[in-house]
Coordinates of C-alpha atoms in Angstrom, one line a residue:
M10 CA 104.2 15.9 202.8
L11 CA 104.3 12.2 203.4
A12 CA 106.6 9.9 204.9
P13 CA 106.7 6.1 206.2
G14 CA 105.7 5.4 209.7
L15 CA 102.7 7.5 209.8
R16 CA 99.8 7.2 212.2
V17 CA 97.4 9.5 210.4
V18 CA 97.5 11.2 207.0
F19 CA 95.1 14.2 206.9
C20 CA 93.7 14.9 203.5
G21 CA 92.2 18.3 202.9
I22 CA 90.1 19.3 199.8
N23 CA 92.5 21.3 197.8
P24 CA 94.8 24.3 198.5
G25 CA 92.5 27.6 199.0
R26 CA 94.1 30.8 197.6
V27 CA 95.7 31.8 201.2
S28 CA 97.4 28.1 201.6
A29 CA 98.7 28.4 197.9
A30 CA 100.2 31.7 198.5
A31 CA 101.7 30.4 201.6
G32 CA 102.9 27.3 200.2
A33 CA 101.5 25.4 203.2
H34 CA 98.4 23.5 204.3
F35 CA 95.6 25.1 205.9
A36 CA 97.4 28.2 206.3
N37 CA 94.3 30.7 206.4
P38 CA 94.7 32.0 210.0
R39 CA 91.0 31.4 210.7
N40 CA 91.4 27.9 209.7
D41 CA 91.0 25.6 212.9
F42 CA 93.1 22.8 211.7
W43 CA 96.4 23.3 213.4
R44 CA 94.7 24.2 216.7
L45 CA 92.6 21.1 216.5
L46 CA 95.6 18.9 216.1
H47 CA 97.1 20.2 219.1
A48 CA 93.9 20.3 221.1
A49 CA 93.3 16.6 220.2
R50 CA 96.8 15.6 221.2
F51 CA 98.0 14.5 217.6
T52 CA 100.8 17.0 218.3
S53 CA 102.8 17.9 221.4
R54 CA 102.7 21.5 220.7
L55 CA 100.9 24.0 218.3
Y56 CA 102.4 24.2 215.0
E57 CA 102.4 26.9 212.5
P58 CA 101.5 26.1 208.8
S59 CA 105.1 26.9 207.9
E60 CA 106.3 24.1 210.1
Q61 CA 104.0 21.6 208.3
F62 CA 106.9 19.2 207.5
E63 CA 108.0 19.1 211.2
V64 CA 104.7 17.3 212.0
L65 CA 106.2 14.3 210.2
K66 CA 108.1 13.2 213.3
E67 CA 104.9 13.2 215.3
G68 CA 103.5 10.4 212.9
V69 CA 101.3 12.8 211.2
G70 CA 101.3 13.7 207.3
I71 CA 99.1 16.0 205.2
T72 CA 98.0 16.0 201.7
N73 CA 95.0 17.1 199.3
A74 CA 92.3 15.2 197.7
A75 CA 92.8 17.9 194.8
Y76 CA 95.5 20.1 193.9
R77 CA 93.9 22.8 191.8
T78 CA 93.8 26.1 193.6
T79 CA 90.1 27.6 193.7
P80 CA 88.3 30.3 196.0
G81 CA 86.2 27.5 197.2
S82 CA 85.4 23.6 197.2
G83 CA 82.3 24.4 195.2
D84 CA 84.6 25.6 192.2
L85 CA 86.3 21.9 191.8
H86 CA 85.0 19.5 189.3
K87 CA 85.0 15.7 189.4
G88 CA 88.1 15.5 187.4
D89 CA 90.1 17.6 190.1
F90 CA 90.0 14.7 192.2
D91 CA 92.5 11.9 192.2
G92 CA 91.3 8.8 194.2
A93 CA 93.7 6.4 192.6
R94 CA 96.7 8.6 194.0
L95 CA 95.3 8.0 197.5
E96 CA 95.1 4.1 196.9
R97 CA 98.7 4.4 196.1
L98 CA 99.6 6.5 199.1
A99 CA 97.9 3.7 201.1
R100 CA 99.6 0.9 199.4
E101 CA 103.1 2.4 199.4
L102 CA 103.0 4.5 202.7
R103 CA 100.8 2.4 204.9
P104 CA 99.4 4.8 207.2
K105 CA 97.0 3.6 209.9
W106 CA 94.5 6.1 209.2
L107 CA 93.6 8.4 206.1
A108 CA 91.6 11.3 207.4
F109 CA 89.5 13.4 205.2
V110 CA 89.1 17.0 206.5
G111 CA 85.5 17.5 205.4
K112 CA 83.0 15.4 203.7
E113 CA 83.6 17.0 200.2
A114 CA 87.2 15.7 200.2
Y115 CA 86.1 12.1 200.7
R116 CA 82.9 12.5 198.3
G117 CA 85.3 14.1 195.7
A118 CA 87.9 11.1 195.9
F119 CA 85.1 8.2 195.9
G120 CA 82.1 9.7 194.6
E121 CA 80.2 8.6 197.8
R122 CA 78.3 10.8 200.5
P123 CA 79.9 10.0 203.7
E124 CA 78.7 10.5 207.4
L125 CA 81.2 11.8 209.8
G126 CA 83.5 9.2 211.5
V127 CA 84.7 5.9 210.6
Q128 CA 84.1 4.7 207.0
E129 CA 83.4 1.0 206.0
R130 CA 85.6 1.6 203.0
V131 CA 89.4 0.7 203.5
L132 CA 92.3 1.3 201.3
E133 CA 94.8 -1.7 201.8
S134 CA 95.4 -1.8 205.7
T135 CA 94.6 1.9 205.9
R136 CA 91.3 2.8 207.7
L137 CA 89.4 5.7 206.5
F138 CA 87.9 8.6 208.9
V139 CA 85.8 11.7 208.1
L140 CA 86.1 14.7 210.1
P141 CA 84.3 17.9 210.0
S142 CA 85.7 20.7 207.7
T143 CA 88.0 23.2 209.6
S144 CA 87.6 25.9 207.1
P145 CA 86.3 29.3 208.3
A146 CA 83.6 28.7 205.7
N147 CA 82.2 26.0 208.1
A148 CA 81.9 28.2 211.2
A149 CA 78.1 27.0 211.7
V150 CA 80.0 23.8 213.3
P151 CA 80.8 24.7 216.8
W152 CA 84.5 24.3 218.0
A153 CA 83.4 21.7 220.6
E154 CA 81.8 19.4 217.9
R155 CA 85.0 19.7 215.7
L156 CA 87.1 18.8 218.7
R157 CA 84.9 15.9 219.5
W158 CA 85.5 14.1 216.2
F159 CA 89.3 15.1 216.4
R160 CA 89.4 13.6 219.7
E161 CA 87.9 10.4 218.5
L162 CA 90.4 9.8 215.5
A163 CA 93.3 10.6 218.0
G164 CA 92.1 7.8 220.3
R165 CA 91.4 5.3 217.8
A166 CA 94.6 6.1 215.9
S167 CA 96.9 5.8 219.2
G168 CA 96.2 2.0 219.5
L169 CA 96.1 2.4 223.3
P170 CA 93.4 0.6 225.4
K171 CA 90.4 2.4 226.8
R172 CA 90.6 3.2 230.7
V173 CA 87.7 1.8 232.6
S174 CA 86.6 4.3 235.3
V175 CA 83.7 4.2 238.1
R176 CA 82.1 7.6 238.9
G177 CA 79.3 8.6 241.4
L178 CA 77.0 11.1 240.7
V179 CA 76.8 12.5 244.5
V180 CA 73.6 14.2 245.0
D181 CA 72.5 15.8 248.5
E182 CA 69.2 16.5 250.2
A183 CA 68.8 19.8 248.2
G184 CA 69.2 18.1 244.8
R185 CA 72.7 19.6 244.4
T186 CA 75.4 17.6 242.6
L187 CA 79.1 17.7 243.3
L188 CA 81.4 18.0 240.3
F189 CA 85.0 18.6 239.2
R190 CA 86.5 20.7 236.6
Y191 CA 88.9 19.5 234.1
G192 CA 90.4 20.8 230.8
S193 CA 93.1 22.9 228.9
E194 CA 93.5 26.1 227.2
Y195 CA 91.1 24.6 224.5
G196 CA 88.0 24.1 226.9
W197 CA 86.8 23.3 230.1
W198 CA 84.2 20.7 231.6
W199 CA 82.8 19.5 234.8
V200 CA 82.4 15.9 235.4
A201 CA 81.1 13.7 238.5
P202 CA 84.1 12.4 240.8
G203 CA 85.4 9.0 240.5
G204 CA 88.4 7.4 238.5
G205 CA 90.2 4.4 237.3
Q206 CA 89.4 1.0 238.4
E207 CA 92.4 -1.0 239.6
P208 CA 93.0 -4.6 238.7
G209 CA 90.8 -7.1 240.6
E210 CA 88.6 -4.2 241.9
T211 CA 84.6 -4.3 241.9
D212 CA 82.8 -1.3 240.8
E213 CA 81.8 -0.7 244.6
Q214 CA 85.4 -0.9 245.9
T215 CA 86.7 1.5 243.2
L216 CA 83.8 4.0 243.9
R217 CA 84.3 3.8 247.6
R218 CA 88.3 4.5 247.1
E219 CA 87.8 7.2 244.7
L220 CA 85.0 9.0 246.6
R221 CA 87.3 8.8 249.8
E222 CA 90.3 10.1 248.0
E223 CA 88.7 12.9 246.1
C224 CA 85.8 13.9 248.4
G225 CA 86.8 12.6 252.1
L226 CA 83.5 10.4 252.0
E227 CA 83.1 7.6 254.1
G228 CA 80.2 5.2 254.9
F229 CA 77.9 6.1 252.2
E230 CA 75.5 4.0 250.4
I231 CA 75.8 3.3 246.7
G232 CA 72.4 3.4 244.8
P233 CA 71.8 2.0 241.2
Q234 CA 74.0 2.2 238.1
L235 CA 72.6 5.2 236.4
W236 CA 74.4 4.9 232.9
A237 CA 77.4 3.6 231.2
E238 CA 79.3 5.8 228.4
E239 CA 82.3 5.0 226.5
G240 CA 84.3 6.9 223.7
W241 CA 87.8 7.6 222.4
S242 CA 90.3 10.5 223.0
L243 CA 93.9 10.9 224.3
E244 CA 92.7 12.9 227.5
E245 CA 93.5 10.1 229.9
P246 CA 97.3 9.5 229.9
G247 CA 98.2 6.2 228.6
H248 CA 94.9 5.6 227.3
G249 CA 93.2 5.9 223.9
G250 CA 89.7 6.2 225.3
W251 CA 87.4 6.0 228.3
S252 CA 84.6 3.8 229.5
H253 CA 82.4 5.2 232.4
R254 CA 80.0 3.5 234.6
V255 CA 78.2 6.0 236.9
Y256 CA 76.3 5.2 240.1
L257 CA 74.1 7.2 242.4
V258 CA 75.5 8.3 245.7
R259 CA 72.8 10.4 247.8
V260 CA 74.3 12.0 250.8
P261 CA 73.6 14.8 253.3
A262 CA 75.2 18.0 252.3
F263 CA 79.0 18.1 253.2
E264 CA 82.1 20.1 252.8
N265 CA 84.6 18.5 250.3
R266 CA 87.8 17.4 251.8
P267 CA 89.8 15.5 249.5
Q268 CA 92.7 13.4 250.7
L269 CA 94.7 13.9 247.6
D270 CA 96.2 17.1 245.9
L271 CA 93.5 17.1 243.2
R272 CA 95.6 19.4 241.0
E273 CA 98.0 16.5 240.5
E274 CA 94.9 14.6 239.3
G275 CA 94.3 17.2 236.9
S276 CA 91.2 18.6 238.4
H277 CA 91.3 22.5 238.7
E278 CA 88.3 23.2 240.9
E279 CA 85.2 21.4 242.6
R280 CA 81.6 22.8 243.4
W281 CA 78.3 22.0 244.1
F282 CA 75.9 22.6 241.3
T283 CA 71.9 23.1 241.1
V284 CA 69.9 21.9 238.4
E285 CA 69.4 25.6 237.1
E286 CA 73.1 26.3 237.6
L287 CA 74.0 22.9 235.7
A288 CA 72.1 23.8 232.7
E289 CA 74.6 26.6 232.1
A290 CA 77.9 24.7 232.6
P291 CA 79.8 22.6 230.1
T292 CA 79.4 18.9 231.5
R293 CA 80.1 15.5 230.6
P294 CA 77.9 14.0 229.7
A295 CA 76.6 17.4 228.0
D296 CA 72.9 16.6 229.0
L297 CA 73.7 16.2 232.7
A298 CA 71.5 18.8 233.7
A299 CA 68.5 17.0 232.0
R300 CA 69.5 13.6 233.4
L301 CA 69.6 15.2 236.9
R302 CA 66.4 17.0 236.5
E303 CA 64.9 13.6 235.4
L304 CA 66.4 11.8 238.5
L305 CA 65.0 14.3 240.9

C-alpha cells in the first residue's frame, strides 16, 4: 500500500498467517502496531487493519520486507528478502522515512544487524529508522518502550521544531515534590511544573511566570539547574519534540492555587509526592525518584 507524498512507510517483516488470511497488514488482534500508530499520533484516530488504505491520507504507507507467508520470521530465508525493491520504493515514491518494524526486517533486507533508532544508511533521500517489533511474539518488550520509539519517529518525521521549556523541581521542607499528571488513554505520567519559553524570556522569567500560573507561587528563590533533557514526540501541539531545563525550587509546604484552568493546559491532576511514593509512579524522567533521593 504505497502512494506519493508519504511521511513514513512502515516495513514489516512478512505477512504472518493471520495477516495473510485477512489480506491486511498487522492483522493479528494481539499485534500492537495500529494502537502504537495512534498513540504516537501518526494517525488522527485508531484504524482497523481492514482500513489500511485509509491511512494513506495521513501520510502513512505500509509494506513488507518479504512477502512469503510463514508461521514466524525464523522461517524466512535470505532469498525471501528484497532490499532492491525497497531501494526502488525510496527512489520512486520519496517517503521521508522508511521505518522497519522489528530488527529482523532491516537485517533481512540489508544483511546488517541494526540498533533501534535512526540508521546511518539512507536510500536516496529517504532516512531509515528501526522500531521494536510490535508482534505478540515480542511481548518481552514493554508497551511503554515500544511507544517511546514510535513517538521518537513521529516527532522526527513531522519536521516540526522542538519546544523549549523551563521546569521547576519544587521541593518542600519535608522532601516532597509537586508534580502534575498528563497523558491519554494510552498511558499517564507525572512531571514537574513549568512550560514553554516565550521569545525573549530568560529561564528565570519563564520559570517565575509558569510557577505563578500553575502553582500560584510568588517570591521564591530559584536554585541551580539540575539537568537538561530533550527528545522527540508529537505530544506538544505544534512541536516535534521537547527540550527541558529543570531547576531546583525549595519552598515551604503550600496548597497549590493555580491561576489557570490546568485542564485546558492538558493537566488532569496535581499532588505532592514523597520519594517513596514517587518510586511507584510513572514519571518523566523515569528515574525521577532516584534523582530526588540523591538530591535530598
